[in-house]
Amino acid sequence: MASKKGNAVKVRMESSAGTGFRYYTKQNAKAQGKKLELKKFDPWAIHPETGKKGAHVLFEQKKMPPSKK
């Protein structure tokens, strides 16, 4: 019999730079009191100092899209 993998819930992290780039990660289901905010690399964001593509920006947790069954 398969055992349960844990209390992790899949969440979507979307870039605050407005590029539409997103990461999918897992969050502890017991610690869902507040939304995740992580600083991660966005390859489509424009770096403010150099003007080149690729920068570390803030990613915020958004709702997961409905699953297709």
mmCIF file of N, CA and C in Angstrom, residues 13-43:
data_model
loop_
_atom_site.group_PDB
_atom_site.id
_atom_site.type_symbol
_atom_site.label_atom_id
_atom_site.label_comp_id
_atom_site.label_asym_id
_atom_site.label_seq_id
_atom_site.Cartn_x
_atom_site.Cartn_y
_atom_site.Cartn_z
ATOM 1 N N MET A 13 3.926 30.308 -7.895
ATOM 2 C CA MET A 13 4.618 31.552 -7.578
ATOM 3 C C MET A 13 4.731 32.353 -8.865
ATOM 4 N N GLU A 14 4.161 33.575 -8.887
ATOM 5 C CA GLU A 14 4.168 34.396 -10.093
ATOM 6 C C GLU A 14 5.017 35.639 -9.884
ATOM 7 N N SER A 15 5.733 36.030 -10.929
ATOM 8 C CA SER A 15 6.668 37.148 -10.870
ATOM 9 C C SER A 15 5.926 38.461 -10.656
ATOM 10 N N SER A 16 6.472 39.314 -9.774
ATOM 11 C CA SER A 16 5.884 40.631 -9.541
ATOM 12 C C SER A 16 6.366 41.635 -10.581
ATOM 13 N N ALA A 17 7.279 41.238 -11.481
ATOM 14 C CA ALA A 17 7.775 42.122 -12.530
ATOM 15 C C ALA A 17 6.780 42.246 -13.683
ATOM 16 N N GLY A 18 5.744 41.416 -13.678
ATOM 17 C CA GLY A 18 4.725 41.497 -14.719
ATOM 18 C C GLY A 18 5.085 40.765 -16.000
ATOM 19 N N THR A 19 6.048 39.869 -15.964
ATOM 20 C CA THR A 19 6.458 39.143 -17.162
ATOM 21 C C THR A 19 5.605 37.911 -17.417
ATOM 22 N N GLY A 20 4.905 37.427 -16.405
ATOM 23 C CA GLY A 20 4.111 36.219 -16.556
ATOM 24 C C GLY A 20 4.886 34.948 -16.259
ATOM 25 N N PHE A 21 6.146 35.087 -15.909
ATOM 26 C CA PHE A 21 6.963 33.916 -15.577
ATOM 27 C C PHE A 21 6.529 33.385 -14.218
ATOM 28 N N ARG A 22 6.481 32.056 -14.087
ATOM 29 C CA ARG A 22 6.029 31.474 -12.819
ATOM 30 C C ARG A 22 6.811 30.219 -12.480
ATOM 31 N N TYR A 23 6.854 29.950 -11.209
ATOM 32 C CA TYR A 23 7.429 28.717 -10.657
ATOM 33 C C TYR A 23 6.309 27.960 -9.965
ATOM 34 N N TYR A 24 6.420 26.642 -9.919
ATOM 35 C CA TYR A 24 5.519 25.816 -9.134
ATOM 36 C C TYR A 24 6.355 25.150 -8.050
ATOM 37 N N THR A 25 5.896 25.220 -6.805
ATOM 38 C CA THR A 25 6.629 24.657 -5.691
ATOM 39 C C THR A 25 5.636 24.078 -4.699
ATOM 40 N N LYS A 26 6.142 23.527 -3.622
ATOM 41 C CA LYS A 26 5.287 22.958 -2.583
ATOM 42 C C LYS A 26 5.397 23.771 -1.307
ATOM 43 N N GLN A 27 4.288 23.840 -0.571
ATOM 44 C CA GLN A 27 4.247 24.552 0.698
ATOM 45 C C GLN A 27 3.640 23.628 1.742
ATOM 46 N N ASN A 28 4.132 23.737 2.969
ATOM 47 C CA ASN A 28 3.597 22.954 4.068
ATOM 48 C C ASN A 28 2.142 23.355 4.295
ATOM 49 N N ALA A 29 1.228 22.383 4.292
ATOM 50 C CA ALA A 29 -0.192 22.668 4.435
ATOM 51 C C ALA A 29 -0.535 23.220 5.815
ATOM 52 N N LYS A 30 0.232 22.860 6.817
ATOM 53 C CA LYS A 30 -0.038 23.349 8.170
ATOM 54 C C LYS A 30 0.351 24.819 8.329
ATOM 55 N N ALA A 31 1.285 25.305 7.516
ATOM 56 C CA ALA A 31 1.785 26.676 7.623
ATOM 57 C C ALA A 31 1.163 27.575 6.564
ATOM 58 N N GLN A 32 -0.126 27.433 6.302
ATOM 59 C CA GLN A 32 -0.770 28.221 5.261
ATOM 60 C C GLN A 32 -1.419 29.476 5.817
ATOM 61 N N GLY A 33 -0.910 30.007 6.910
ATOM 62 C CA GLY A 33 -1.466 31.217 7.486
ATOM 63 C C GLY A 33 -1.248 32.440 6.623
ATOM 64 N N LYS A 34 -0.090 32.540 5.976
ATOM 65 C CA LYS A 34 0.179 33.677 5.104
ATOM 66 C C LYS A 34 0.727 33.180 3.778
ATOM 67 N N LYS A 35 0.673 34.051 2.770
ATOM 68 C CA LYS A 35 1.129 33.667 1.441
ATOM 69 C C LYS A 35 2.638 33.789 1.344
ATOM 70 N N LEU A 36 3.228 32.920 0.523
ATOM 71 C CA LEU A 36 4.671 32.924 0.318
ATOM 72 C C LEU A 36 5.101 34.118 -0.534
ATOM 73 N N GLU A 37 6.243 34.683 -0.212
ATOM 74 C CA GLU A 37 6.898 35.688 -1.039
ATOM 75 C C GLU A 37 8.382 35.341 -1.059
ATOM 76 N N LEU A 38 8.897 35.008 -2.234
ATOM 77 C CA LEU A 38 10.286 34.604 -2.370
ATOM 78 C C LEU A 38 10.961 35.429 -3.459
ATOM 79 N N LYS A 39 12.232 35.721 -3.265
ATOM 80 C CA LYS A 39 13.014 36.403 -4.288
ATOM 81 C C LYS A 39 13.721 35.330 -5.103
ATOM 82 N N LYS A 40 13.349 35.243 -6.400
ATOM 83 C CA LYS A 40 13.895 34.217 -7.278
ATOM 84 C C LYS A 40 14.278 34.846 -8.618
ATOM 85 N N PHE A 41 14.947 34.073 -9.450
ATOM 86 C CA PHE A 41 15.422 34.559 -10.742
ATOM 87 C C PHE A 41 14.316 34.508 -11.781
ATOM 88 N N ASP A 42 14.124 35.618 -12.494
ATOM 89 C CA ASP A 42 13.174 35.707 -13.596
ATOM 90 C C ASP A 42 13.973 35.980 -14.869
ATOM 91 N N PRO A 43 14.060 35.021 -15.801
ATOM 92 C CA PRO A 43 14.877 35.217 -17.002
ATOM 93 C C PRO A 43 14.302 36.243 -17.969
#
